[in-house]
PDB file of C-alpha atoms in Angstrom:
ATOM      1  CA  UNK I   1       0.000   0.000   0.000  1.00 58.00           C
ATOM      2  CA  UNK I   2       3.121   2.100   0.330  1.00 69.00           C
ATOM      3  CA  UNK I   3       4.306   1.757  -3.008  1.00 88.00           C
ATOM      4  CA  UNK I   4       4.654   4.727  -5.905  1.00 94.00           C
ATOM      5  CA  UNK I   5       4.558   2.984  -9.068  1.00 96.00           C
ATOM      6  CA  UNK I   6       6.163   5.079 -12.020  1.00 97.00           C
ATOM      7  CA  UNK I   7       6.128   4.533 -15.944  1.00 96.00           C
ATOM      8  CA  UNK I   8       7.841   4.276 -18.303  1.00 97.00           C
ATOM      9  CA  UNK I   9      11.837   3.275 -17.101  1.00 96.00           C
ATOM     10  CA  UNK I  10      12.934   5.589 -19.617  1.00 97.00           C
ATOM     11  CA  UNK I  11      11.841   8.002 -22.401  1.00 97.00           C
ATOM     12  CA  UNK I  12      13.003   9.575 -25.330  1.00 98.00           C
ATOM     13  CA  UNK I  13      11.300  12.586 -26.934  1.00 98.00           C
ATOM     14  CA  UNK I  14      12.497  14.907 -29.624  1.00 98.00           C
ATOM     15  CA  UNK I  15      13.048  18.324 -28.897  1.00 97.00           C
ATOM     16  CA  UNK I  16       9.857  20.181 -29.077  1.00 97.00           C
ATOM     17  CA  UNK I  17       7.700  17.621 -28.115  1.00 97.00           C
ATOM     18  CA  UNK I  18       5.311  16.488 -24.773  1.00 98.00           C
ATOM     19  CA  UNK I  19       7.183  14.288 -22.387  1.00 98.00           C
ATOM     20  CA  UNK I  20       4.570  12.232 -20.528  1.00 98.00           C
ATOM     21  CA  UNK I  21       5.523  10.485 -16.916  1.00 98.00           C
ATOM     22  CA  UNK I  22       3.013   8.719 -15.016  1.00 98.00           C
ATOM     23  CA  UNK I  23       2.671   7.888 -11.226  1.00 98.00           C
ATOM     24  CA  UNK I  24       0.197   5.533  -9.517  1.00 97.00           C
ATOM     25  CA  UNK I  25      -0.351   5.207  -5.436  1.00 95.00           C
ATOM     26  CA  UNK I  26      -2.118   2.874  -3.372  1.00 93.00           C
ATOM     27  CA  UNK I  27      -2.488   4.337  -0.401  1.00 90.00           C
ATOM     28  CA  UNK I  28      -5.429   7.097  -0.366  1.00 89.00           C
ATOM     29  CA  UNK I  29      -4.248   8.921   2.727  1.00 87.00           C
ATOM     30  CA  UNK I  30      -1.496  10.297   0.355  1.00 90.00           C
ATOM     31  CA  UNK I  31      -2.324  13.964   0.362  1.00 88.00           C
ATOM     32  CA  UNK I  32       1.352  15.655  -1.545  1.00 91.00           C
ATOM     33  CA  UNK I  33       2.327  14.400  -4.431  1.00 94.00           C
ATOM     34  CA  UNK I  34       5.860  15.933  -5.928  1.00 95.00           C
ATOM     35  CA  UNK I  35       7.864  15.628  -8.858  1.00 97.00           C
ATOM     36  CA  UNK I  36      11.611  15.527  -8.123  1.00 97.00           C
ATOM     37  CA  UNK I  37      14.348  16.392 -11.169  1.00 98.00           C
ATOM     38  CA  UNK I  38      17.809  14.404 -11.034  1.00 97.00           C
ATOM     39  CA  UNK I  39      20.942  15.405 -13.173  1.00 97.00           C
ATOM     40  CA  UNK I  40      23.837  13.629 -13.490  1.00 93.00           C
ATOM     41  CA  UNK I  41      25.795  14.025 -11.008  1.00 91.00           C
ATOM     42  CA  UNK I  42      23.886  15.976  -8.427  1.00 94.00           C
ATOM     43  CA  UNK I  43      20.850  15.412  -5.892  1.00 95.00           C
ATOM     44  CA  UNK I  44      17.037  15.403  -6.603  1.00 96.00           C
ATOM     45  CA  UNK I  45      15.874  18.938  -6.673  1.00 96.00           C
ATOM     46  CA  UNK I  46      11.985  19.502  -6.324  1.00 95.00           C
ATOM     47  CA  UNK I  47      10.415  20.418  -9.521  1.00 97.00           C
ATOM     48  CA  UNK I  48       6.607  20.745  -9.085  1.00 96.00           C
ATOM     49  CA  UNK I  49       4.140  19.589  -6.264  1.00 94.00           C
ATOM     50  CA  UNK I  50       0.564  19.311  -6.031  1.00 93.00           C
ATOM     51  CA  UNK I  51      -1.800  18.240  -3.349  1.00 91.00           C
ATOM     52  CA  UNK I  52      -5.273  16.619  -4.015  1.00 88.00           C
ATOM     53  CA  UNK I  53      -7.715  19.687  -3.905  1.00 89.00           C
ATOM     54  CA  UNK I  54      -6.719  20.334  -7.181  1.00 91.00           C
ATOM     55  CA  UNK I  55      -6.840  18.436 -10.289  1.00 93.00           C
ATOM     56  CA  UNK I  56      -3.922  20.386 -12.362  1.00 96.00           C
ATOM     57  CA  UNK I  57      -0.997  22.193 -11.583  1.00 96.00           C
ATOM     58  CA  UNK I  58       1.474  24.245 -14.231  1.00 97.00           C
ATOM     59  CA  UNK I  59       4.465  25.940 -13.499  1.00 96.00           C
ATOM     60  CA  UNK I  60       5.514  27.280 -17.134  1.00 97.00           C
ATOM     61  CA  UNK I  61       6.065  24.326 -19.097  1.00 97.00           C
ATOM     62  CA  UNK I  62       5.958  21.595 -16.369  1.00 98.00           C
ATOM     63  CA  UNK I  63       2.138  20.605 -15.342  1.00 97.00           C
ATOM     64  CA  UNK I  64       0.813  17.871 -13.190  1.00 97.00           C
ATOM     65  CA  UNK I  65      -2.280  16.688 -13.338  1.00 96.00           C
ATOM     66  CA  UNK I  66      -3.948  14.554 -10.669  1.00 95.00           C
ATOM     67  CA  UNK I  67      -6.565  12.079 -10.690  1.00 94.00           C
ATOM     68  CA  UNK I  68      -7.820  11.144  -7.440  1.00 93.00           C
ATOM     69  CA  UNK I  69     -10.101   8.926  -8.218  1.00 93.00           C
ATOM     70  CA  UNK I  70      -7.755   6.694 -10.215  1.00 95.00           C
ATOM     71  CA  UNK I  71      -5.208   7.312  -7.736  1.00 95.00           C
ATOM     72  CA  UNK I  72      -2.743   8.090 -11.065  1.00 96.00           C
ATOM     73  CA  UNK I  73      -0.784  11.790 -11.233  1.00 97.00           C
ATOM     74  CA  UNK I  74       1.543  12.714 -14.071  1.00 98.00           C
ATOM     75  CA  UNK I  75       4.249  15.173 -15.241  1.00 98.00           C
ATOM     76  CA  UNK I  76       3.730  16.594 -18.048  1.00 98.00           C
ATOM     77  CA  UNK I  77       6.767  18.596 -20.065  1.00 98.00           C
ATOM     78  CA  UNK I  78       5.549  20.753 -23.052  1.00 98.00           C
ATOM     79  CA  UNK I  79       8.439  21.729 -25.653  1.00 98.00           C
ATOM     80  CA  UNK I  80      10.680  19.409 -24.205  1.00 98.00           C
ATOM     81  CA  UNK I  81      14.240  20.511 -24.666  1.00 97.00           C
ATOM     82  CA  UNK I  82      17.547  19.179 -24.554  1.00 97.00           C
ATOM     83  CA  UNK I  83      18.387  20.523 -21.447  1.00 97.00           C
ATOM     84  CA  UNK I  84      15.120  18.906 -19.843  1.00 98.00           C
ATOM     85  CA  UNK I  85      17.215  15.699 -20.242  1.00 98.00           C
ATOM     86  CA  UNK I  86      17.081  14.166 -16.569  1.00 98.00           C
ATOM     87  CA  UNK I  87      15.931  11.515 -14.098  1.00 97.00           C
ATOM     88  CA  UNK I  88      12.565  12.360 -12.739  1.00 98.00           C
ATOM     89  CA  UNK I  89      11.005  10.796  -9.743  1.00 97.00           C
ATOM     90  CA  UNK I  90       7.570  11.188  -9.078  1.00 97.00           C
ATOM     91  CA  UNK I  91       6.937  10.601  -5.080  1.00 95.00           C
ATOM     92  CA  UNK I  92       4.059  10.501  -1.760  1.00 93.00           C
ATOM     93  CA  UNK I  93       3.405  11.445   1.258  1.00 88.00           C
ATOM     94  CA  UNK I  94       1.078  11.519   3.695  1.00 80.00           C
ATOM     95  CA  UNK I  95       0.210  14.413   6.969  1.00 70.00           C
ATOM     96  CA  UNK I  96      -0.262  12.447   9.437  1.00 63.00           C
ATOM     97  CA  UNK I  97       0.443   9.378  11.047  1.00 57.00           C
ATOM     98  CA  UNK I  98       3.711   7.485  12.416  1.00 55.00           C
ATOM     99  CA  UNK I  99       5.438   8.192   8.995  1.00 58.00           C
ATOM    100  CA  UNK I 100       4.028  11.402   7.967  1.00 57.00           C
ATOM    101  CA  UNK I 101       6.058  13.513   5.786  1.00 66.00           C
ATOM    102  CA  UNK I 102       8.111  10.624   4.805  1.00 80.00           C
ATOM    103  CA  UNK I 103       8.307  10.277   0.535  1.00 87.00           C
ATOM    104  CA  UNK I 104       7.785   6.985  -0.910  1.00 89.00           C
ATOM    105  CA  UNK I 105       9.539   7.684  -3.815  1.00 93.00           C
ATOM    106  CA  UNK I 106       8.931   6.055  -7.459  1.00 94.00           C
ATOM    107  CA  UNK I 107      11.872   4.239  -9.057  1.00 95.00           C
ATOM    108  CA  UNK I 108      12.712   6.902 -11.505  1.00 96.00           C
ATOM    109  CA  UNK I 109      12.009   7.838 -15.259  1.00 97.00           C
ATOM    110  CA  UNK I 110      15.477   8.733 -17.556  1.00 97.00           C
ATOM    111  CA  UNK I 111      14.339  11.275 -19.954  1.00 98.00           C
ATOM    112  CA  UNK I 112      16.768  11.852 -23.050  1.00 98.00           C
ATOM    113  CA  UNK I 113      15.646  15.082 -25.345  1.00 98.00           C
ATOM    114  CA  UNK I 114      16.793  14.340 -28.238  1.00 97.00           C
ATOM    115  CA  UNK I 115      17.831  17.738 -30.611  1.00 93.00           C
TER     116      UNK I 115
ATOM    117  CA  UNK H   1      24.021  29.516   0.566  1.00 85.00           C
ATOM    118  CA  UNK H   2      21.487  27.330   1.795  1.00 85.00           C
ATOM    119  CA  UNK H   3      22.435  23.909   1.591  1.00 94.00           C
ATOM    120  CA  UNK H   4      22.932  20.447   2.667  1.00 97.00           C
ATOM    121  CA  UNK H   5      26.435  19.003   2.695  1.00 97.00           C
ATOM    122  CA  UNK H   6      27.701  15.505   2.578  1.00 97.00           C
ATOM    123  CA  UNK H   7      30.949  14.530   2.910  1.00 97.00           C
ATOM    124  CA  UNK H   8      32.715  12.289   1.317  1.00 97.00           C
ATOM    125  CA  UNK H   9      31.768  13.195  -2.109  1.00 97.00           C
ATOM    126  CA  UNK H  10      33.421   9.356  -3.239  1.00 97.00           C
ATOM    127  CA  UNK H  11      34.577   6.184  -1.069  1.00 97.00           C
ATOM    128  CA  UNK H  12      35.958   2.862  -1.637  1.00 96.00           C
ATOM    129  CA  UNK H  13      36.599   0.758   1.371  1.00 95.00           C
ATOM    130  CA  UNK H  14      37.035  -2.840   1.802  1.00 96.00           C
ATOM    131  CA  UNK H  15      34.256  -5.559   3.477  1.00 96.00           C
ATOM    132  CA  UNK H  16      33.858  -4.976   7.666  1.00 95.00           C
ATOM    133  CA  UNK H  17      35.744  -1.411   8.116  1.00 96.00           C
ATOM    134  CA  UNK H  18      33.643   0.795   9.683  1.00 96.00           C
ATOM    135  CA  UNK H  19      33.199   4.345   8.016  1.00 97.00           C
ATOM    136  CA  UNK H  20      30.910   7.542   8.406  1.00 97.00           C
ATOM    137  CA  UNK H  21      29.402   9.410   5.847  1.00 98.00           C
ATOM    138  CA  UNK H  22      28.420  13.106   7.498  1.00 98.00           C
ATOM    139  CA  UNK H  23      25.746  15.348   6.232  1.00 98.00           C
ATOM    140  CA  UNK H  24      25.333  18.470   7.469  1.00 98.00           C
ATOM    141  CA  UNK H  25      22.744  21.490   6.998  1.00 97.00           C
ATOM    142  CA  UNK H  26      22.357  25.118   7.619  1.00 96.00           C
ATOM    143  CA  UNK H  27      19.184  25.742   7.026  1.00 94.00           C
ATOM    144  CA  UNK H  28      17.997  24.918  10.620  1.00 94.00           C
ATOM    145  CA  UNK H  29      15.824  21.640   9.803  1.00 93.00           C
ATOM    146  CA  UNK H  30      14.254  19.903  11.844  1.00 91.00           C
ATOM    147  CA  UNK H  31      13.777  16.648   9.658  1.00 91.00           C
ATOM    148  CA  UNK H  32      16.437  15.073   7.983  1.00 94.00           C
ATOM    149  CA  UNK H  33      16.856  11.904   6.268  1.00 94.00           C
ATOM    150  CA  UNK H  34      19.053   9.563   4.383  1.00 96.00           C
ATOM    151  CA  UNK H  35      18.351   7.492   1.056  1.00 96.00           C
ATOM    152  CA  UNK H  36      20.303   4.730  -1.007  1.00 97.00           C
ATOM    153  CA  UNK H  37      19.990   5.194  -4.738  1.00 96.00           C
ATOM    154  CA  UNK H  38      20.005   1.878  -7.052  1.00 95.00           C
ATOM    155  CA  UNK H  39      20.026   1.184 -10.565  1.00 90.00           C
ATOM    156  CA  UNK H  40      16.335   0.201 -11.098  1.00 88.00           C
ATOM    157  CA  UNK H  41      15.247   0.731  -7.778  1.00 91.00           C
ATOM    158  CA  UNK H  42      14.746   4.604  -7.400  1.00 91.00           C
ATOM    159  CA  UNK H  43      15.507   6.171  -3.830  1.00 93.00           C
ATOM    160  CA  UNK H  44      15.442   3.932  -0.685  1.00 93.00           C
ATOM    161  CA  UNK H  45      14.820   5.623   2.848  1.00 92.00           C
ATOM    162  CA  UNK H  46      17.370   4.082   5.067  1.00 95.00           C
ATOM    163  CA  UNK H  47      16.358   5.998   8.002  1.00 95.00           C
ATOM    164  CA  UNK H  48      15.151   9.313   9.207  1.00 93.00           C
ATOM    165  CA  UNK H  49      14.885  12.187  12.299  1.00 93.00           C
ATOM    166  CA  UNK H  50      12.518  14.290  12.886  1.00 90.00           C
ATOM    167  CA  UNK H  51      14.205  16.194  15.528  1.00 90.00           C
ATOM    168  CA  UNK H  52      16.950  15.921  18.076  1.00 93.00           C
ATOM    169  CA  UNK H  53      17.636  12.713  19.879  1.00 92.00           C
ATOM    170  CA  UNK H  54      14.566  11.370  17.585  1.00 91.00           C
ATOM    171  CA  UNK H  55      15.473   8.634  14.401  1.00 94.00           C
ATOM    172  CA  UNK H  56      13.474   6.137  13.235  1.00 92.00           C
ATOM    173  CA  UNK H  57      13.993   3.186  10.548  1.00 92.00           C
ATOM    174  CA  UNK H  58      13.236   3.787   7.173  1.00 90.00           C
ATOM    175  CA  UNK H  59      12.348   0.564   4.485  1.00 89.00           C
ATOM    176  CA  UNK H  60      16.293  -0.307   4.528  1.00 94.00           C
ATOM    177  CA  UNK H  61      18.004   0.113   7.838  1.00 96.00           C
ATOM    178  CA  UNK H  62      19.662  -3.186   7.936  1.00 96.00           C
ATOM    179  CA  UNK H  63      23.331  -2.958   8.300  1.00 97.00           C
ATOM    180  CA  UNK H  64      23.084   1.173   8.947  1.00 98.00           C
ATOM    181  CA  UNK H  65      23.309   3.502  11.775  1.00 98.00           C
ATOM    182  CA  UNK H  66      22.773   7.182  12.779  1.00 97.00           C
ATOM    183  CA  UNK H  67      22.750   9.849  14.943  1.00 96.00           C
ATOM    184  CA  UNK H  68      21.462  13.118  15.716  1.00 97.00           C
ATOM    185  CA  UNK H  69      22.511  14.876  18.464  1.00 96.00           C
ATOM    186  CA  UNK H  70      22.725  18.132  17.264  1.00 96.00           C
ATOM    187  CA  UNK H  71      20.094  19.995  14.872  1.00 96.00           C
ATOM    188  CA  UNK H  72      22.366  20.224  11.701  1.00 97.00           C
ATOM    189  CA  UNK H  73      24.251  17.092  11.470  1.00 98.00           C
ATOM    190  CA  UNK H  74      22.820  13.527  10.792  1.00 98.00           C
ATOM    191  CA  UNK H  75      25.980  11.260  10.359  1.00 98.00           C
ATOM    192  CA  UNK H  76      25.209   7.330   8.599  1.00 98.00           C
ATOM    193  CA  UNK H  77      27.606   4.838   9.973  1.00 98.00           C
ATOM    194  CA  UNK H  78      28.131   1.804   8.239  1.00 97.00           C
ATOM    195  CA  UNK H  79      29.567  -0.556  11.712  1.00 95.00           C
ATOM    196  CA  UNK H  80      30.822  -3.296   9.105  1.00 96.00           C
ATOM    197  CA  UNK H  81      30.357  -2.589   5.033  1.00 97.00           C
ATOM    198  CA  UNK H  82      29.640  -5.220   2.974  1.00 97.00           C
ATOM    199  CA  UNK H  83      29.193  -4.914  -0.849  1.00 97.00           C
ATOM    200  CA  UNK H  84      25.621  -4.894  -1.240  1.00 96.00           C
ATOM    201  CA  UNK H  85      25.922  -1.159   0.555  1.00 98.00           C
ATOM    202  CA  UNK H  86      27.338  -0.372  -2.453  1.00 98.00           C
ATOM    203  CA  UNK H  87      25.452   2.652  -3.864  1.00 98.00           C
ATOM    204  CA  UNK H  88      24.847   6.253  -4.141  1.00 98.00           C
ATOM    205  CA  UNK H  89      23.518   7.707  -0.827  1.00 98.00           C
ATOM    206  CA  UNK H  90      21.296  11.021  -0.538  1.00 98.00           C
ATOM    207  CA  UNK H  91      21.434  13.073   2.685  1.00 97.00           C
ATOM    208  CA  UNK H  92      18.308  15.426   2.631  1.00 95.00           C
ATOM    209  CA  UNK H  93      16.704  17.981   5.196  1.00 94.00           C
ATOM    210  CA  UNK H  94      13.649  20.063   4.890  1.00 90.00           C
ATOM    211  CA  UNK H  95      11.646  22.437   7.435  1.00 86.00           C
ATOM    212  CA  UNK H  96       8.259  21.087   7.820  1.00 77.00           C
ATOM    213  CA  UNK H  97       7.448  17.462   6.341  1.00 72.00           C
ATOM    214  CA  UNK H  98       5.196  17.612   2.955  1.00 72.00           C
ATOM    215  CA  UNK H  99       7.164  20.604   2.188  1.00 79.00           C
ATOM    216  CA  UNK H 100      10.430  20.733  -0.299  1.00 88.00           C
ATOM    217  CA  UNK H 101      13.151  18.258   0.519  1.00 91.00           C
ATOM    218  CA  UNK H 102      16.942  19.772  -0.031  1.00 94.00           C
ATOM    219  CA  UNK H 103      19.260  16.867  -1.055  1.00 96.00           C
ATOM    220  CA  UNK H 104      22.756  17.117  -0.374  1.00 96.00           C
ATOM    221  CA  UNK H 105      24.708  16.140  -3.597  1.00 96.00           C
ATOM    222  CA  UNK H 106      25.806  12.755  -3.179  1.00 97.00           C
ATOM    223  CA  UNK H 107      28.334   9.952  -1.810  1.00 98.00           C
ATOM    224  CA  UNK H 108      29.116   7.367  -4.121  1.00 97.00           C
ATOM    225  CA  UNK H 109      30.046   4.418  -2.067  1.00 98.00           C
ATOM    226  CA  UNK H 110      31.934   0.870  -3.036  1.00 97.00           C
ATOM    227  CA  UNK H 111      32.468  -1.677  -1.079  1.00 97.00           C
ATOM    228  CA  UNK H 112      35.199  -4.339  -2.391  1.00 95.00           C
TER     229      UNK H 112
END
């Protein structure tokens, strides 16, 4: 019930395109759902974040969108560019409770932008 | 600059020598955590504080260790490595939980 599952493993998009990355949960005491952005070489940095009283969420070309009733969430990355080219991790967490605040992170998506 | 540190940045060490891997913040945190990273297998909490004096077991403790005696620091102690602890290991800290997690930027760990 703990478990983020994240598809695809990897994806490759050519520059200008919509990069799609999608997220499902179990648990439905999950109430923050954020995307995480991994270079090489560096730490996760948080992207975008939504919580579930809203359906959609866009911060210039990065959106989630949420779908509560599936339990599913997605990034999605409009004019993808080379320099989007990263390891995204979509992740969950819950407010209360003995492990509240604690992100059950998915296993990771490698996006390549191709030019 | 705002940030967490971890230190080493790269270790090798052989099977059963003890080592630390610090992390550090200065940010004034209370909640700070630690994570493996594995081909395949995303991020892995190992274990986690939410204060002071206050850890708890992540969904990979075995084999790991840590402390937190004062605010900013939040050392992982391997007691005696063995090489499955191989991997990439995240220190992170953030203010209040559901809010933005700073990750430090790495150790990359092998364990011959």
């Amino acid at each position: 019930q703990q478990q983020v599952k994240q598809s695809p493993q990897s994806l490759i998009v050519q520059k200008g395109g919509i990069s799609i990355i999608n997220c499902a949960y179990e648990n439905t005491a999950f109430d923050y759902f954020p995307w995480y952005q991994q270079f090489p070489g560096k730490g996760p940095a948080l992207l975008i974040a939504i919580r579930p009283d809203v359906s959609e969420k866009k911060e210039g070309r990065f959106t989630i969108s949420f779908n509560k009733s599936a339990k599913q969430f997605s990034l999605h990355i409009m004019d993808s560019q080379p320099g989007d080219s990263a390891t995204y991790f979509c992740a969950a967490s819950l407010s209360y409770g003995g492990s509240q605040g604690n992100l059950i992170f998915g296993k990771g998506t490698k996006l390549s932008v191709k030019p | 600059e705002a940030q967490v540190t971890q230190n080493p940045r790269y270790l090798i060490t052989v099977t059963g020598k003890k080592l630390t891997v610090t992390c550090s913040q200065n940010m004034n945190h209370e909640y700070m955590s630690w994570y493996r990273q594995d081909p395949g297998l995303g991020l892995r909490q190992i274990y986690y504080s939410m204060n002071v004096e206050v850890t708890d077991k992540g969904d990979v403790p075995e084999g790991y260790k840590v402390s937190r005696k004062e605010k900013r620091n939040f050392p992982l102690i391997l007691e005696s490595p063995s090489p499955n602890q191989t991997s990439l290991y995240f220190c992170a800290s953030t203010a209040h939980t559901n809010e933005k997690l700073f990750f430090g930027s790495g150790t990359q760990l092998s364990v011959l």
